[in-house]
Structures are given as C-alpha cells and as structure tokens.
Short mmCIF file of C-alpha atoms in Angstrom, two decimals:
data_model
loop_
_atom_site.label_atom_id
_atom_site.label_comp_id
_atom_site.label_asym_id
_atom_site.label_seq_id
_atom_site.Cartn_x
_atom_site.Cartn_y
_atom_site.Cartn_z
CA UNK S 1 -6.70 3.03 12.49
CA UNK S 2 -4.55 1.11 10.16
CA UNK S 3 -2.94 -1.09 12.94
CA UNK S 4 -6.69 -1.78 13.60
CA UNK S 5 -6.76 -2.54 9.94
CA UNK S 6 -4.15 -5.20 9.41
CA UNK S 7 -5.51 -6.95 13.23
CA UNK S 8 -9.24 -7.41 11.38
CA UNK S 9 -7.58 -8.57 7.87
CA UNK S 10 -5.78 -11.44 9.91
CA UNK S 11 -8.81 -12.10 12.38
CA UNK S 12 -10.64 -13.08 8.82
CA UNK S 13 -8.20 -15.00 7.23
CA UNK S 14 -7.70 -16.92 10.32
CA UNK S 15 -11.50 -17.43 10.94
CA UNK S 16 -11.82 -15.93 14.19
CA UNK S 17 -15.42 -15.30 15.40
CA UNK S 18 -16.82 -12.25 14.21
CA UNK S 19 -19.07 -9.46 14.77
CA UNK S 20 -19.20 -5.67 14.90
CA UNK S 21 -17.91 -5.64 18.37
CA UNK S 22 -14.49 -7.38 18.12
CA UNK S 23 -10.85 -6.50 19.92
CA UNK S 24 -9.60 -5.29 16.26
CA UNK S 25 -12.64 -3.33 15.40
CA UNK S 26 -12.37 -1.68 18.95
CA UNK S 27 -8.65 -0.75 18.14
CA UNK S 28 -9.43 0.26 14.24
CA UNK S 29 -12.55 2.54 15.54
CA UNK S 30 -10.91 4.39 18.56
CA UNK S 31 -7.96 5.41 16.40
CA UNK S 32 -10.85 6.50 14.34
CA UNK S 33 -12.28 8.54 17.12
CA UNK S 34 -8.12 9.99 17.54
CA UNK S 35 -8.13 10.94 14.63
CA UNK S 36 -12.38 12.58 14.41
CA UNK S 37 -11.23 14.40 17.27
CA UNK S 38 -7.79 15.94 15.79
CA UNK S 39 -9.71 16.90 12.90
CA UNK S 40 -12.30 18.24 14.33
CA UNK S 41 -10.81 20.58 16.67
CA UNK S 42 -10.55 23.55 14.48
CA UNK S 43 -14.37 23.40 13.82
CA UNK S 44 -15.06 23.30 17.63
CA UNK S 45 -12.84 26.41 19.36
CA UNK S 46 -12.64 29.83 17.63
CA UNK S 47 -14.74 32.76 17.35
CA UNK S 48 -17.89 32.29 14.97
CA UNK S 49 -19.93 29.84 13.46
CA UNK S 50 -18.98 26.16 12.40
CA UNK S 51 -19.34 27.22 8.71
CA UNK S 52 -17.07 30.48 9.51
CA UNK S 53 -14.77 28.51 11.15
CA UNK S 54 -14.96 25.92 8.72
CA UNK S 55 -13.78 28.78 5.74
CA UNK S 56 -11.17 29.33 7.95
CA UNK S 57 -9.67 25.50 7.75
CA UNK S 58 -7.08 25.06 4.78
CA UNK S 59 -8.49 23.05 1.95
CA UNK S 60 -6.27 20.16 2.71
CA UNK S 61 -8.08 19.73 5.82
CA UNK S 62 -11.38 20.44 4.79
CA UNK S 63 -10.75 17.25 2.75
CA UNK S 64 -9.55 15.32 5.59
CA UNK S 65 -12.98 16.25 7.45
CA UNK S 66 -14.97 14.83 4.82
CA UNK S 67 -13.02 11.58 4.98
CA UNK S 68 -13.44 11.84 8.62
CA UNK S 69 -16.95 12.19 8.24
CA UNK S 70 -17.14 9.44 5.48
CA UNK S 71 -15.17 7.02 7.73
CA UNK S 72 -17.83 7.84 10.12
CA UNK S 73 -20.87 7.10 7.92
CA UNK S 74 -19.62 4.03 6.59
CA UNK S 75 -19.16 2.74 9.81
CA UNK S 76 -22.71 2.94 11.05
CA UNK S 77 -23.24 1.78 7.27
CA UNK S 78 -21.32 -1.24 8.18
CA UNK S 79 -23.22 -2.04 11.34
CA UNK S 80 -26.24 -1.95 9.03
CA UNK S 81 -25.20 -4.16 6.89
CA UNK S 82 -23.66 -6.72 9.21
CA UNK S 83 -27.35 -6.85 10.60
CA UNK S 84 -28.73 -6.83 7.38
CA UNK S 85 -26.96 -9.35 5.25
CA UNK S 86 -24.19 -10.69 7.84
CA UNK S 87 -20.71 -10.87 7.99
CA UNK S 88 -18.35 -11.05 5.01
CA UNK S 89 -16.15 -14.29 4.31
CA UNK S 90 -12.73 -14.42 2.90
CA UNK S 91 -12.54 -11.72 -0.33
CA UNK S 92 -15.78 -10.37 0.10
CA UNK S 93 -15.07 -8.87 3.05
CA UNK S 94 -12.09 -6.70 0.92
CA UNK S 95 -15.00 -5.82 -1.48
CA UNK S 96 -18.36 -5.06 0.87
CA UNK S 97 -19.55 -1.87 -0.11
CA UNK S 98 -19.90 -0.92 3.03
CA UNK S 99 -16.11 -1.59 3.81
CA UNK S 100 -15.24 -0.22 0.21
CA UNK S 101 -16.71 3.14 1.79
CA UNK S 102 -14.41 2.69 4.90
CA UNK S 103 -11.39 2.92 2.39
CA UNK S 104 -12.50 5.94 0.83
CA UNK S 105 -12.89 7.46 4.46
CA UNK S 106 -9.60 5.90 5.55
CA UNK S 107 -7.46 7.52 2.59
CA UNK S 108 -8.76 10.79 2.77
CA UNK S 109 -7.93 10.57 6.21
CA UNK S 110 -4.32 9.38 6.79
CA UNK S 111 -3.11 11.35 3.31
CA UNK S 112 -4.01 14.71 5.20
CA UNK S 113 -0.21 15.51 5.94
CA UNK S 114 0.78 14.48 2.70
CA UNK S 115 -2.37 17.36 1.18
CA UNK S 116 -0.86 19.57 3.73
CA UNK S 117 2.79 19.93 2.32
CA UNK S 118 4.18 23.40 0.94
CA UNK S 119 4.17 23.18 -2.48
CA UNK S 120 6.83 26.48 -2.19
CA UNK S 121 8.74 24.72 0.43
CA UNK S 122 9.43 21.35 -2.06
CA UNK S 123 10.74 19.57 0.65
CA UNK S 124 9.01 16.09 1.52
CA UNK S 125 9.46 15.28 5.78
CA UNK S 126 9.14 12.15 7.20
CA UNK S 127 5.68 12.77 8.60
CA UNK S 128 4.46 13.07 5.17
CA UNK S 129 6.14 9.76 3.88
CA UNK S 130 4.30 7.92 6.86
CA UNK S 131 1.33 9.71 5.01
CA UNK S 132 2.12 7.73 1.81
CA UNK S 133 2.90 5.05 3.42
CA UNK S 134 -0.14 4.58 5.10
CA UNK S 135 -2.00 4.90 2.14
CA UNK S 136 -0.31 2.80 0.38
CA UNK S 137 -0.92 -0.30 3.13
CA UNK S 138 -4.29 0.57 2.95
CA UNK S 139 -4.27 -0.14 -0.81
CA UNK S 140 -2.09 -3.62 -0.27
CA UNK S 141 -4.51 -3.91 2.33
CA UNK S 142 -7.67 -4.01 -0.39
CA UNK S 143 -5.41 -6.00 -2.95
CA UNK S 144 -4.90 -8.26 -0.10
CA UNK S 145 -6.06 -11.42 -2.33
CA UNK S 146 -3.49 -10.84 -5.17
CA UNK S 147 -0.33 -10.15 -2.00
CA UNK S 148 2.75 -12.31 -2.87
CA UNK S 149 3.74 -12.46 0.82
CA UNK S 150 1.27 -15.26 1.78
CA UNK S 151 2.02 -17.92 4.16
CA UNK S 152 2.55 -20.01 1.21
CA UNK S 153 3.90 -18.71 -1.83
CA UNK S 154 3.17 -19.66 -5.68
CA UNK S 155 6.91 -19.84 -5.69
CA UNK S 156 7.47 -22.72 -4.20
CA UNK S 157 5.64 -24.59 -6.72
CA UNK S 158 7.55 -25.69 -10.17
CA UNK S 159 6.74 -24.06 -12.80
CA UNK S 160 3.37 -24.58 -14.71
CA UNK S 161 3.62 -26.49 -18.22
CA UNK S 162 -0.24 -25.35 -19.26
CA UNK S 163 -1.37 -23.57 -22.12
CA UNK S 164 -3.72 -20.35 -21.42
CA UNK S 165 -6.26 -22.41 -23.42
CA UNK S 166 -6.75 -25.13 -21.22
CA UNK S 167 -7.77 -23.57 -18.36
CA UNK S 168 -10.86 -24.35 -19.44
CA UNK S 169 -10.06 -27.83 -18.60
CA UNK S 170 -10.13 -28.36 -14.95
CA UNK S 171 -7.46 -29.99 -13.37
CA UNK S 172 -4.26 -30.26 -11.65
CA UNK S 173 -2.47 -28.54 -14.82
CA UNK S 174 -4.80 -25.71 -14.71
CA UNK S 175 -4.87 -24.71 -11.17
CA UNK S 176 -1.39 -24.74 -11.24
CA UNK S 177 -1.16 -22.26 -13.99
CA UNK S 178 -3.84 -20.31 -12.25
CA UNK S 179 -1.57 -19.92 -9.18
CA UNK S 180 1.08 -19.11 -11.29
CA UNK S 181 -0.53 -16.12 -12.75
CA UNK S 182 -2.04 -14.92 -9.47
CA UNK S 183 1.59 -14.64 -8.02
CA UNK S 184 2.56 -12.97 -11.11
CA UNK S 185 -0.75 -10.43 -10.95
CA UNK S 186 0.85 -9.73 -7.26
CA UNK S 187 3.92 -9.02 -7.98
CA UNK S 188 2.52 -6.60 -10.82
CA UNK S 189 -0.14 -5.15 -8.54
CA UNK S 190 2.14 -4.58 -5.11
CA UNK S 191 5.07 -2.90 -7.60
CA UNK S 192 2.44 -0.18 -8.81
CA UNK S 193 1.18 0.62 -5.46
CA UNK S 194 4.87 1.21 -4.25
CA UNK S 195 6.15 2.65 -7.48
CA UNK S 196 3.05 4.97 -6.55
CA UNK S 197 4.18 6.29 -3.48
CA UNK S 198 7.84 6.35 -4.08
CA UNK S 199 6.86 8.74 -7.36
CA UNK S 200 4.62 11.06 -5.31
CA UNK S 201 7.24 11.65 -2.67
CA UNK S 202 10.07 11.74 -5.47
CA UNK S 203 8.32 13.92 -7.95
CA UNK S 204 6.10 16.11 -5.03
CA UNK S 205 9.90 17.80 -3.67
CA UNK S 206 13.29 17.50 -2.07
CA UNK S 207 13.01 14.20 0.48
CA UNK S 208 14.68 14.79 3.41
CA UNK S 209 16.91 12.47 4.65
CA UNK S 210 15.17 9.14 5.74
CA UNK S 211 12.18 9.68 3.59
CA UNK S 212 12.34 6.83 1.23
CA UNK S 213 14.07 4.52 4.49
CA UNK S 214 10.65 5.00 6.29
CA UNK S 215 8.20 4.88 4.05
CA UNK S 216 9.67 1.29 2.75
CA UNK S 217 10.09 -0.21 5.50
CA UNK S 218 7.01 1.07 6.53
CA UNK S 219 5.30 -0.52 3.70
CA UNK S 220 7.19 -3.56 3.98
CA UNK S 221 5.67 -4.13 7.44
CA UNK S 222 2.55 -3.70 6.12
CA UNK S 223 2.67 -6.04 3.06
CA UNK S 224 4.19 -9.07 5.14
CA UNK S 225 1.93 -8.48 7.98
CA UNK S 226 -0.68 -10.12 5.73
CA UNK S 227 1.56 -13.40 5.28
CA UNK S 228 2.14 -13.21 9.84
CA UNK S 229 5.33 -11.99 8.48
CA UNK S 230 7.06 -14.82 6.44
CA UNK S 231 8.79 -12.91 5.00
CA UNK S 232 9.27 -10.54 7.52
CA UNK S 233 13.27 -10.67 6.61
CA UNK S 234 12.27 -7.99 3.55
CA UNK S 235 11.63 -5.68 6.36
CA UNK S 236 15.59 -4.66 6.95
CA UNK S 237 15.94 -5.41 3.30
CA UNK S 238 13.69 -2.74 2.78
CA UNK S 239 15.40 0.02 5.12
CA UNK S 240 18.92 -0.82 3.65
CA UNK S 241 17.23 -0.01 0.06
CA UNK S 242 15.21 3.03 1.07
CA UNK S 243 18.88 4.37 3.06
CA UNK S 244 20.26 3.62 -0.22
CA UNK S 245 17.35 5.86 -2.24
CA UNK S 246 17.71 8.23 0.08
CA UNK S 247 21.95 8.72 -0.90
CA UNK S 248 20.81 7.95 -4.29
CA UNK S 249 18.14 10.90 -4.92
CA UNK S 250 20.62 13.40 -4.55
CA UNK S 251 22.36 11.72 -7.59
CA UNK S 252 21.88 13.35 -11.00
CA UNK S 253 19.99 10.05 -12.15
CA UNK S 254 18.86 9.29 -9.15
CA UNK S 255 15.30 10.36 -8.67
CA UNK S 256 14.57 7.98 -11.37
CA UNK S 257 16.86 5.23 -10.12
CA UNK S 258 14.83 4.99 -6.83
CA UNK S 259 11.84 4.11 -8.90
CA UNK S 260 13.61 1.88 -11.31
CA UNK S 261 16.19 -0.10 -8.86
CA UNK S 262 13.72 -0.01 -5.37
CA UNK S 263 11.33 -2.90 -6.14
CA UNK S 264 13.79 -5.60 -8.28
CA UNK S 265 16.30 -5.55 -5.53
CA UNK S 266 13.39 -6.57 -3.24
CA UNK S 267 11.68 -8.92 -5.33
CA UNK S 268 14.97 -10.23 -6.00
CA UNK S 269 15.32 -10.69 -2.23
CA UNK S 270 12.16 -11.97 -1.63
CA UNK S 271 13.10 -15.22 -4.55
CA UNK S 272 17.05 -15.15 -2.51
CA UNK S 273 14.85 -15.75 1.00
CA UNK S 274 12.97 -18.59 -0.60
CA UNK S 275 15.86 -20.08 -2.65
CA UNK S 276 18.13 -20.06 0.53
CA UNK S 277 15.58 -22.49 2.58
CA UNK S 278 15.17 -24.51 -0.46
CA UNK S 279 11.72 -23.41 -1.43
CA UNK S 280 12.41 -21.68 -4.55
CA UNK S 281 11.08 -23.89 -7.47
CA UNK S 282 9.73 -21.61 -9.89
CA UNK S 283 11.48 -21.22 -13.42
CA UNK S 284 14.84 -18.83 -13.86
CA UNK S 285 12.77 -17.61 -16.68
CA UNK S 286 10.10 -16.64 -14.17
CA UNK S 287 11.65 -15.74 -11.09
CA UNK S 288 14.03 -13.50 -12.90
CA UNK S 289 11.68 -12.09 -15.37
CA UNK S 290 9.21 -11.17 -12.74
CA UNK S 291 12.13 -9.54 -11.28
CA UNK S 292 13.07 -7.70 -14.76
CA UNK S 293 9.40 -6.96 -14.90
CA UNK S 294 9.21 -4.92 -11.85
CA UNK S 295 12.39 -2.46 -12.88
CA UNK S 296 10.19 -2.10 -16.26
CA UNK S 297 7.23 -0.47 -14.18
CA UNK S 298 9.26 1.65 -12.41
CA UNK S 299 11.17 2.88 -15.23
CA UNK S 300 7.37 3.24 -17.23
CA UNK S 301 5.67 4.32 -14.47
CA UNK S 302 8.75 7.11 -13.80
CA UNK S 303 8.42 8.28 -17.54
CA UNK S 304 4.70 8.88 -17.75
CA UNK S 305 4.65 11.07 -14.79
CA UNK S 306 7.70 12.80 -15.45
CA UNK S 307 7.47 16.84 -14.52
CA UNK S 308 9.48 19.13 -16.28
CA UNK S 309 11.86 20.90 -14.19
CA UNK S 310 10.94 23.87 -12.43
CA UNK S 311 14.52 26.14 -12.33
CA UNK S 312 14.58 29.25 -14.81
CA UNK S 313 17.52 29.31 -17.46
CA UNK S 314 19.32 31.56 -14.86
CA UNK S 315 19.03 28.93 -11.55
CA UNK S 316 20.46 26.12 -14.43
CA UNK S 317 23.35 28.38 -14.99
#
C-alpha cells in the first residue's frame, strides 16, 4: 500500500498521465486488497455470526477493520470524484478530500501492530516500529509540499536579505525569502513527525534491539523517495544513528537523548552532503540554527510527553 503510495506521489510530480487505472494505483490498491483480506479473515471463519465473531476480534483490530473499510470507501469515493471533478494537480492532489479520506483509512490500517502491542509485555519489536514507521511516511507523504529533500533544495540558495514586511512586494527579494521559510517550515514539520514516532516507540516500552535502526532508516527511505533520492546518502546515515539510539536507550539519559540527538545529527548531515558538493550557500546562522532548532523539538517535544515511571519504591531499590 505505501510502496503504491510513494510510486503515485512521484507519477504526479513528474506529470505522468493519469487516471484511476494507473500501474501505481494498481500496486497501492492490491496491497490494499492484502491487507482487506488479512483483516478480514477473523470475520469470515469461526463458529457464529459476523457480529459474534466480530465481539470476538481484539479492539485493536476492530479498529484496523474500520480503516480497512474506510480505505475501501474512499476509494470508490475517489473514483467518483475523478469522474466528477477530474484529476488533482500538484498539492491538491495531497489535499482532495477524497484522498484526505484514503489517509485516514491508510493509518488506521498500517498502525494495527503498533494498537496490537502488550501494554504488560513493554517491549516494542521490530514489526511494530515498521508500524510507526509506516505511519509516519504516510504523514511525510501528506506534508509532501513542505519536504526538505526535494530535487532542489532552498539550501543551495544564499541567504535571503528581505524583511517579513515586504513580502508584500513581489519580487526577486521576496520569493527568495519565501523559499527560505518553506525550507525552514520543512525542516520544522519532518522533525515533529519523526520526533513523533521515535517518542511513541521510546515512551510505549523496552525497544528491542534494532528498533530505532529500522524505523529510521525506514523513514529515511521514505522522506528522500520524494526528492528520487538526492539525498538518498541520509539513508545509511540514518541506520548508523538509529544503531546508535538503539545502544543509547539503554543509557540512563538515553531515552531522552534519542529524541534530542536523532534529528540534528541528520539535519546536520543532510547541510555536510550539500556543503561537500559545493551546494551549501545558506547562512552559518541558518544552517546551524535550523540544526540547533531541531535538538530543541526533540528535547520539547520529549518533556511534554514525559510519563512518570512505572516501578514501585521496592523495584527502584
């Protein structure tokens, strides 16, 4: 489904012909179908009734049926609507309500495992981080227009000199300070929806080893896929830091050093892979302070969802 995803995101920025019945739809809907079927296999064997059966399902699953089922509607509801009002160019297709429902659908769907985890067992598998980590592309996928890792990148362009107050001035001045803060509004956005999942698999139990490896280089896949992976180097960059998380988690400060450290040593590497081929001509103040920036929403982002630890006075002693 999400492969499928990622193939229709680049078959619209790269203005392929379109319709409902495309190679990446075909490969987005039969995982679709995989997945229908998985889900709907408890529903369709037993003894009883669908609704007896159906009490019978864990809750977790129950909710991965309904985002099975609203996958489902909103596909025929995107059919409609391609019939109806026609197909969507450039951002609107990452805003069509009808595609807007697909998401919903689609993260119900692929955060089943991640429902389905033990909350007595506190122990986060791998399975479950590909959970997060799928929905977590999905959301990069729907932020697609704010994504740093373009086939261009704001970066390479020096450093604006306008005032916020003439942007009401168009011009060369203006747009450049308007690509300036859209890089900037990436960076901010793509940090929170990683912060997001490394929190959730940090906070939710004990990772087991490789957890944080795969779901960042998972993610990191993902994010540069949108770019035809430019910057497709962040992708080892992003194993060597989630090995590192992983070592570092079992640190007393480390389940807050994973959120704090994860994101400024890649952004850091993503500025390194553009200074290295001479393309780096933002600012030190900005390349660096985006940088800064990104270890300040981790360490934020850590502190507001804090839990308080479980053990009794007896388990600390």
């Amino acid at each position: 489904m999400i492969t499928g995803l990622f193939l229709d995101g680049w078959a619209h920025s790269e203005l392929k012909p379109d319709s409902f019945f495309t190679p990446w739809h075909a490969v987005l809907y039969s995982g679709f179908v995989c997945a229908a079927a998985f889900s709907l296999v408890p529903l369709l064997t037993g003894s009883g009734g669908v609704v007896e059966r159906l009490g019978r399902v864990a809750r977790s699953e129950r909710v991965t049926i309904a985002g099975v089922a609203i996958f489902g509607l909103g596909a025929m509801a995107d059919l409609a609507w391609h019939q109806a009002v026609g197909i969507e160019v450039s951002n609107e297709a990452l805003l069509s309500p009808t595609h807007l429902l697909l998401l919903i659908g689609a993260l119900l769907t692929v955060t089943g495992p991640a429902r389905a985890t033990d909350d007595q067992a506190k122990v986060v598998s791998v399975p479950v981080s590909v959970s997060v980590a799928l929905a977590a592309g999905v959301a990069l996928f729907f932020t697609a227009y704010l994504s740093p890792f373009g086939r261009v990148s704001a970066a390479e362009f020096a450093a604006t000199q306008a005032h916020t107050h003439e942007l009401g001035q168009l011009g060369v001045a203006s747009f450049a300070q308007l690509r300036e803060v859209w890089t900037i509004a990436g960076v901010v956005v793509t940090t929170v929806i990683v912060d997001a999942s490394l929190l959730w698999v940090s906070r939710r139990g004990r990772p087991r080893t490789g957890v944080f490896a795969m779901l960042l280089t998972l993610l990191l896949v993902m994010a540069t896929s949108l770019g035809e992976f430019r910057f497709g180097a962040l992708i080892p960059v992003g194993l060597v830091v989630g090995l590192v998380a992983d070592r570092m988690y079992a640190t007393p400060l480390g389940r807050d050093l994973v959120v704090i450290l994860s994101m400024p040593t890649i952004w850091a590497s993503f500025f390194s892979i553009l200074a290295l081929s001479g393309e780096l001509h933002w600012s030190p103040a900005l390349w660096s302070g985006v940088t800064v920036l990104a270890g300040i929403i981790g360490w934020s982002m850590g502190a507001m969802f804090r839990t308080p630890d479980r053990q009794s006075p007896a388990e600390l002693v």
